mmCIF file of C-alpha atoms in Angstrom:
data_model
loop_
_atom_site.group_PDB
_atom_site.id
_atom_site.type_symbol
_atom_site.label_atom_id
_atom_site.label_comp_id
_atom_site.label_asym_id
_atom_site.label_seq_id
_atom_site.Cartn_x
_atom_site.Cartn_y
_atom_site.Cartn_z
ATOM 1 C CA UNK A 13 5.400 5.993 -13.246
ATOM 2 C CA UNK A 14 2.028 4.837 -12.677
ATOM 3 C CA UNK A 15 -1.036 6.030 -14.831
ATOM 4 C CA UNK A 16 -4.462 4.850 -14.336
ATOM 5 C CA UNK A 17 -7.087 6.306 -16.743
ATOM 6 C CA UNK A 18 -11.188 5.583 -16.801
ATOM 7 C CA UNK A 19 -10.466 2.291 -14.567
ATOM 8 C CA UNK A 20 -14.409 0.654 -14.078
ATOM 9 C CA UNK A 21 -14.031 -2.828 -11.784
ATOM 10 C CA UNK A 22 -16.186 -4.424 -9.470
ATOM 11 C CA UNK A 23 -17.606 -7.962 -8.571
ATOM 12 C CA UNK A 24 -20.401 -9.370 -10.934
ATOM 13 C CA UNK A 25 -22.699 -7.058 -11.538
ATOM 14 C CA UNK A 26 -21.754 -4.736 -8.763
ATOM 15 C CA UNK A 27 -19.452 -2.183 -10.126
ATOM 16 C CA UNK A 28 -16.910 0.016 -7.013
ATOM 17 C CA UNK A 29 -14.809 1.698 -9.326
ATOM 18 C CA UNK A 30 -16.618 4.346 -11.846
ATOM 19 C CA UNK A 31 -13.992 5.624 -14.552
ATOM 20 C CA UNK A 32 -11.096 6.168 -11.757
ATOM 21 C CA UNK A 33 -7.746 7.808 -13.078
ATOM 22 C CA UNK A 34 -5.101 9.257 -11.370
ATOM 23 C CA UNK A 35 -1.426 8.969 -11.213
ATOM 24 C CA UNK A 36 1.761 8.436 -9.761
ATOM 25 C CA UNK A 37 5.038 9.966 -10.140
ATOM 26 C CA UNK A 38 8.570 8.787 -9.791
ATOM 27 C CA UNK A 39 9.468 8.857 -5.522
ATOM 28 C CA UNK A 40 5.869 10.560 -4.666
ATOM 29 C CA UNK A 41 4.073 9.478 -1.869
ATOM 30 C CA UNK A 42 0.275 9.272 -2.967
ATOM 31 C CA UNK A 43 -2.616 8.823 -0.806
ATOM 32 C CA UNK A 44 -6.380 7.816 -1.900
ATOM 33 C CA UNK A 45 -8.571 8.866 0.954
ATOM 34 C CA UNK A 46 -12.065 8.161 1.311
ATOM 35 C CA UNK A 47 -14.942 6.950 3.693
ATOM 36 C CA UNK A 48 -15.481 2.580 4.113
ATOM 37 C CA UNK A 49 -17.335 1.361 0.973
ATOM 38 C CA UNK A 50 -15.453 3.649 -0.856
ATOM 39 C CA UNK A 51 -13.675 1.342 -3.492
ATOM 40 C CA UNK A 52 -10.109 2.113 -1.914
ATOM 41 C CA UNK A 53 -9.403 -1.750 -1.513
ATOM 42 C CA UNK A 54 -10.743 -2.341 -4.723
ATOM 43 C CA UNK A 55 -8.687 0.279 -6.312
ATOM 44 C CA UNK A 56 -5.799 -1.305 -5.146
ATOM 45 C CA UNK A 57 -6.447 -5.281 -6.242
ATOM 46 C CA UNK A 58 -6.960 -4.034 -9.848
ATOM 47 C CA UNK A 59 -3.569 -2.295 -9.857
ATOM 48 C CA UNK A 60 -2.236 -5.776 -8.106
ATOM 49 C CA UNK A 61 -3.990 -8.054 -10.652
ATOM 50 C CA UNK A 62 -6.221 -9.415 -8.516
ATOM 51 C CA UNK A 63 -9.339 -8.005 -10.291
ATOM 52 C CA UNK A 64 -9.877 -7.146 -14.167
ATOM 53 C CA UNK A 65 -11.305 -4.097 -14.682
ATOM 54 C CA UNK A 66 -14.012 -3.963 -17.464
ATOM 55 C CA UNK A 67 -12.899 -0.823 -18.704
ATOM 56 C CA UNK A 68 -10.151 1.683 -19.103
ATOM 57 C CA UNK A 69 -6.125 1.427 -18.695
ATOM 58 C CA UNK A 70 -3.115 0.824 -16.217
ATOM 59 C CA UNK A 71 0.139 1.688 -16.897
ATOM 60 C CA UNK A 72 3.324 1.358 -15.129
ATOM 61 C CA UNK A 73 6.466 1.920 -17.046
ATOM 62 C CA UNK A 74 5.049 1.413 -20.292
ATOM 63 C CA UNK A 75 3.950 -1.609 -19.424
ATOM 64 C CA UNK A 76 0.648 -2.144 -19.822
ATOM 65 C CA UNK A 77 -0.573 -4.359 -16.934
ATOM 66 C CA UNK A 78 -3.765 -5.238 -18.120
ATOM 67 C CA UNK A 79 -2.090 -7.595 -20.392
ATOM 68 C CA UNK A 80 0.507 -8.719 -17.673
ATOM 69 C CA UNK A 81 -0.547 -12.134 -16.000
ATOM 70 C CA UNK A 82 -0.766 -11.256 -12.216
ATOM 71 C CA UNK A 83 2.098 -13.401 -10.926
ATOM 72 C CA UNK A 84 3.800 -11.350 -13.613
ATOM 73 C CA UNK A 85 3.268 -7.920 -11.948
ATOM 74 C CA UNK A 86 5.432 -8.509 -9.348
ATOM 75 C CA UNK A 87 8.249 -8.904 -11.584
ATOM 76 C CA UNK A 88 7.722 -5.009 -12.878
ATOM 77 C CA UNK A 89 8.205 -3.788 -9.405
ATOM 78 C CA UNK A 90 4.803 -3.910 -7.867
ATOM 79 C CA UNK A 91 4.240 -5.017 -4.289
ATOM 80 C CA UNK A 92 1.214 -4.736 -2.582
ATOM 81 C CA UNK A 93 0.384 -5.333 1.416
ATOM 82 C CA UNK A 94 -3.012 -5.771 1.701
ATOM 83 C CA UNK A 95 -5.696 -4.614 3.837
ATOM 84 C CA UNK A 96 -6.196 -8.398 5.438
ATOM 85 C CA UNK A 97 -1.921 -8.893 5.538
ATOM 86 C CA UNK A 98 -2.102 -12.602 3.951
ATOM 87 C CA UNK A 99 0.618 -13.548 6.147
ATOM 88 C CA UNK A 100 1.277 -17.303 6.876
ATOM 89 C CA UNK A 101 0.612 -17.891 10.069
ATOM 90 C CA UNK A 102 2.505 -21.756 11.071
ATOM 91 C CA UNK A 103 5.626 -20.265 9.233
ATOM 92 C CA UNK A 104 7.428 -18.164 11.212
ATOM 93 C CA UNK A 105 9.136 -14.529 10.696
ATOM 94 C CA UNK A 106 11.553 -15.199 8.856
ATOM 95 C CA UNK A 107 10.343 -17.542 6.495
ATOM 96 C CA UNK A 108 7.585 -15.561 5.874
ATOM 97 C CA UNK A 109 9.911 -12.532 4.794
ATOM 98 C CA UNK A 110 11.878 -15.083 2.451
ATOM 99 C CA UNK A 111 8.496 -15.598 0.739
ATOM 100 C CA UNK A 112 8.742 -11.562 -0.107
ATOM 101 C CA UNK A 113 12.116 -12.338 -1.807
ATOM 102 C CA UNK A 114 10.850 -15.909 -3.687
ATOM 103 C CA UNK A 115 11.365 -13.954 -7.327
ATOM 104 C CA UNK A 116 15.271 -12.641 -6.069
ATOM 105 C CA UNK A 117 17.912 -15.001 -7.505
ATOM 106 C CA UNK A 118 20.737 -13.657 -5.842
ATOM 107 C CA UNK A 119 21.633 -14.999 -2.104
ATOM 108 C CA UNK A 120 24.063 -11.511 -1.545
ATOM 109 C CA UNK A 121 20.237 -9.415 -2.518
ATOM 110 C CA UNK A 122 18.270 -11.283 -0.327
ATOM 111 C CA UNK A 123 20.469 -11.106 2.569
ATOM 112 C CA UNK A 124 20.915 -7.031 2.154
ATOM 113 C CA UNK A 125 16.553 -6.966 1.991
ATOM 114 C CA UNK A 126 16.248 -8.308 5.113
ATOM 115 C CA UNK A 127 19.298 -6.355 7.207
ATOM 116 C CA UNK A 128 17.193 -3.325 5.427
ATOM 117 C CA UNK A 129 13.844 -5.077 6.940
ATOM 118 C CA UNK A 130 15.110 -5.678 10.208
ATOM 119 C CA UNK A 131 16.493 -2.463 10.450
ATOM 120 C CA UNK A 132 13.313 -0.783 9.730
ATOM 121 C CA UNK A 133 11.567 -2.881 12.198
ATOM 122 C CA UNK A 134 13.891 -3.891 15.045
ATOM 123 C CA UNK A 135 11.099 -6.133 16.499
ATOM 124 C CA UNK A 136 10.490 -8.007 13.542
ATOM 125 C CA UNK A 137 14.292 -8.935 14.496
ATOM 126 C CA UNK A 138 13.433 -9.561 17.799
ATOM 127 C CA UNK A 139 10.371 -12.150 16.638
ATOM 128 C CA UNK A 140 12.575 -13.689 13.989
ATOM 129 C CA UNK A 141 11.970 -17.836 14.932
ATOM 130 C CA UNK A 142 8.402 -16.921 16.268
ATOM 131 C CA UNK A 143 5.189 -18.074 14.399
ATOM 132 C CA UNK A 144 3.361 -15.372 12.426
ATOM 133 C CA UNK A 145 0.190 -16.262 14.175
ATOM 134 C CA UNK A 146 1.443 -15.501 17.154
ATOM 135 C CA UNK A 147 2.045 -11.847 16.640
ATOM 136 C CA UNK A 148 0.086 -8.933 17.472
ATOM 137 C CA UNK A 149 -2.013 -7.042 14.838
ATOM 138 C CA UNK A 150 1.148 -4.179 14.470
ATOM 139 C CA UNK A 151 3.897 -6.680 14.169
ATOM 140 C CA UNK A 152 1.259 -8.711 11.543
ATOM 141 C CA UNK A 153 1.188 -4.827 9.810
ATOM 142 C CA UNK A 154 4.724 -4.282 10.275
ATOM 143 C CA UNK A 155 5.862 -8.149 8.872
ATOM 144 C CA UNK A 156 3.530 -7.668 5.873
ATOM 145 C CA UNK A 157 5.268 -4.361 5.020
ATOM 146 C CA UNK A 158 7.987 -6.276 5.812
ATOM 147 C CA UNK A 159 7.505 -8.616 3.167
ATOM 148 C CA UNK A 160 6.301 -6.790 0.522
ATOM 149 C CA UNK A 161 9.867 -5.019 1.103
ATOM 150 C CA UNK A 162 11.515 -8.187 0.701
ATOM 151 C CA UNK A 163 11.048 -8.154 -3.333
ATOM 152 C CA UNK A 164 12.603 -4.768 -3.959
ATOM 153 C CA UNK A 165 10.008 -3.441 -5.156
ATOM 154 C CA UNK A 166 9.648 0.103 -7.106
ATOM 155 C CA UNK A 167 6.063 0.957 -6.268
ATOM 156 C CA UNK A 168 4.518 -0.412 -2.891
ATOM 157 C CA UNK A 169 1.037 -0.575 -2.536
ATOM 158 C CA UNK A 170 -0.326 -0.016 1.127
ATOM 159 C CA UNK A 171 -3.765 -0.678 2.060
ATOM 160 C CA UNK A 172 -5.336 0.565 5.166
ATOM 161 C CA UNK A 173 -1.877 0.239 7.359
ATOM 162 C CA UNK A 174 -3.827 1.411 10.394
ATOM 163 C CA UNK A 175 -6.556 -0.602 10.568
ATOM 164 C CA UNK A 176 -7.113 -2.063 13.701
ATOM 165 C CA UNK A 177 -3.859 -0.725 15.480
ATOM 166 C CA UNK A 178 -3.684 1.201 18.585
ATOM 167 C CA UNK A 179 -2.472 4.716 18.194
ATOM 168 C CA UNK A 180 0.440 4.254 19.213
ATOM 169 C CA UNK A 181 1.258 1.115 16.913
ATOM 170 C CA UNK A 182 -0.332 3.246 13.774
ATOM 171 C CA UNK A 183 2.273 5.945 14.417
ATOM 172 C CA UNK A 184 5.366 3.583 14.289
ATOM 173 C CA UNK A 185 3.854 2.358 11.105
ATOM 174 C CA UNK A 186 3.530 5.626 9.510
ATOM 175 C CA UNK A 187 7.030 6.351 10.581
ATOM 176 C CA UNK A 188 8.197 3.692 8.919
ATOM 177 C CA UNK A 189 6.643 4.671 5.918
ATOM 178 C CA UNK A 190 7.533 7.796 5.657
ATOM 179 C CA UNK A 191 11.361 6.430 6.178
ATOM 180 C CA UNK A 192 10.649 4.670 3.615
ATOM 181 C CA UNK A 193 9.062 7.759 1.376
ATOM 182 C CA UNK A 194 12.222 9.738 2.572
ATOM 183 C CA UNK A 195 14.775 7.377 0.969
ATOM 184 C CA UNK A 196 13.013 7.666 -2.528
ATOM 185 C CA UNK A 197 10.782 4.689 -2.546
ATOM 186 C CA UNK A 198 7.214 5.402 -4.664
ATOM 187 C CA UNK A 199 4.171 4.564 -2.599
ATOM 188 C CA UNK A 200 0.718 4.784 -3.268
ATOM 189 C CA UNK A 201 -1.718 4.443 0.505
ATOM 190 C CA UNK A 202 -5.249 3.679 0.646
ATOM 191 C CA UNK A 203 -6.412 4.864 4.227
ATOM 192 C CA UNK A 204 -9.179 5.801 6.215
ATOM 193 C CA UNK A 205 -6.950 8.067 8.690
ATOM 194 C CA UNK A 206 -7.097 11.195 6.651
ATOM 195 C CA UNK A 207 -5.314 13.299 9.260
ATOM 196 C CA UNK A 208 -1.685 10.715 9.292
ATOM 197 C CA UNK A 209 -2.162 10.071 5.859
ATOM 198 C CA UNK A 210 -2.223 14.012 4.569
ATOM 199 C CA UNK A 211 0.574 14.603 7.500
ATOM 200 C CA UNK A 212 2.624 11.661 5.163
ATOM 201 C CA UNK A 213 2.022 11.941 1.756
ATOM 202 C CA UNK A 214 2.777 14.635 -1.127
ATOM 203 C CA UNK A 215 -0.528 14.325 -3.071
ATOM 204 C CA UNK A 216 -3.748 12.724 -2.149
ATOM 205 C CA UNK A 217 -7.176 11.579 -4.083
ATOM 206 C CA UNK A 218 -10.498 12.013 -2.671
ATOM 207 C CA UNK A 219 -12.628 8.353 -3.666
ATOM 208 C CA UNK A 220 -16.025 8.139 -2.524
ATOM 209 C CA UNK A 221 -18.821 5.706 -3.994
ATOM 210 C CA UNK A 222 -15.979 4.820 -6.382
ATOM 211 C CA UNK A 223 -15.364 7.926 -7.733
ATOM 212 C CA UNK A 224 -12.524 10.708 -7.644
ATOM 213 C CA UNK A 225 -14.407 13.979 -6.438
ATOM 214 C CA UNK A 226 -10.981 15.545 -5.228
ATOM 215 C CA UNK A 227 -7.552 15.667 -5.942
ATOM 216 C CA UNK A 228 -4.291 18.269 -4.912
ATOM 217 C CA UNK A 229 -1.386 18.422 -2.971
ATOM 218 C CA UNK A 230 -1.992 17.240 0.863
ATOM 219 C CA UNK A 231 -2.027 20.969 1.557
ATOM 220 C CA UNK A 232 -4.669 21.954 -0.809
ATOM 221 C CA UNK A 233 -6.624 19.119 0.411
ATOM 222 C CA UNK A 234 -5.743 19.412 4.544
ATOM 223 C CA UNK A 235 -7.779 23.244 3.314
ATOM 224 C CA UNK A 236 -10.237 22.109 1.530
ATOM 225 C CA UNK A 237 -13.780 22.489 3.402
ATOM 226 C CA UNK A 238 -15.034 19.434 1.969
ATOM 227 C CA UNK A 239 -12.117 17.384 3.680
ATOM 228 C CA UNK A 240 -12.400 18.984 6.787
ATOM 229 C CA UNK A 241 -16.244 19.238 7.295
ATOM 230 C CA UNK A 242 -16.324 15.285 6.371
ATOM 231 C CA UNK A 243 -13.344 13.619 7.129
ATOM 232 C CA UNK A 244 -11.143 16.057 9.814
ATOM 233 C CA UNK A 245 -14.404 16.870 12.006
ATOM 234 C CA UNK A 246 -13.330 20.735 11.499
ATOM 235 C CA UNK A 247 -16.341 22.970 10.952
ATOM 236 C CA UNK A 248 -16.179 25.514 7.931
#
């Protein structure tokens, strides 16, 4: 569904991303695990269009995306929730799930996205006429998801979806996601919590100083002694 091959990005002269491929298959859950610095956000704004990459190929569909304008990409199925949420804060709720759904024509679609949303997230339905800013940091996590939902989207994009939640919070999050894993949607996470993430997702990539130095199923990599020595705190 989703190819990547020798991807190099960065910012100026700085380059995060070092011939980066990988892929992602038709109703897989992938995750791209790594320590902070790693290039994981990065990694996901050149899939989004937000950054060119100098070198290499991305693929989704055969379409190429590297020649698709970014306000284009969304329109191939791509939605991405970003690390920071980008949530409009004086709008409230439910105007700022309608925003997900600005590219859906159809009233009847629309409508049917956010029962789905709301039923996925029964306090986002509870906070419906509130403001956005008002909201905690997991209903800002869960109403960006939210969003992002809103589109229909065929691949969703999740960076860092615990960051800055209390456990508790970053559980209902992942539960979500993995509802949303189990009913056949394709999603690619970026995330720092290796232990959730490998508990969610079918395969898993290993970035670190912007490259891939590991790569398997979530089992093979939940094993292997380089995960656990650095990132599960398990001794070999």
């Amino acid at each position: 569904m989703l190819e990547l091959t020798s991807v190099r990005a960065g910012y100026g002269s700085f380059q995060a991303l070092f011939d980066v491929s990988l892929e992602v298959r038709h109703g897989e859950a992938v995750g791209v695990i790594g320590p902070n610095g790693a290039g994981k956000t990065t990694l996901m704004r050149v899939i989004s269009g937000l950054i060119r990459p100098t070198a290499g190929s991305i693929v989704i569909e055969r379409v190429d995306l590297l020649a698709t304008p970014p306000h284009r990409i969304v329109e191939v199925g791509i939605a991405h929730v970003p690390e920071s949420r980008r949530l409009f804060p004086r709008m409230t709720v439910y105007e700022n799930l309608l925003m997900g759904a600005y590219a859906v024509a159809e009233p009847e679609k629309r409508r049917r996205s956010l029962d789905f949303v709301f039923g996925l997230f029964p306090r986002l339905a509870e906070r419906r006429p509130q403001l956005a800013g008002t909201l905690s940091g997991g209903e800002r996590k869960m109403l960006a998801i939210g969003r992002a939902l809103m589109g229909g989207p065929s691949l969703l994009l999740v960076d860092e979806p615990s960051l800055g939640l209390a456990p508790k919070l970053t559980e209902q999050v992942f539960d979500a996601l993995r509802k949303l894993s189990d009913d056949g949607l394709t999603i690619l996470l970026v995330e720092q919590n290796v232990t959730a993430t490998l508990e969610m997702v079918d395969r898993a990539y290993v970035l670190e100083q912007g490259e891939i130095v590991l790569e398997g199923s979530a089992q093979k990599l939940t094993e292997s002694e380089h995960v656990k020595d650095v990132y599960l705190g398990v001794l070999a």
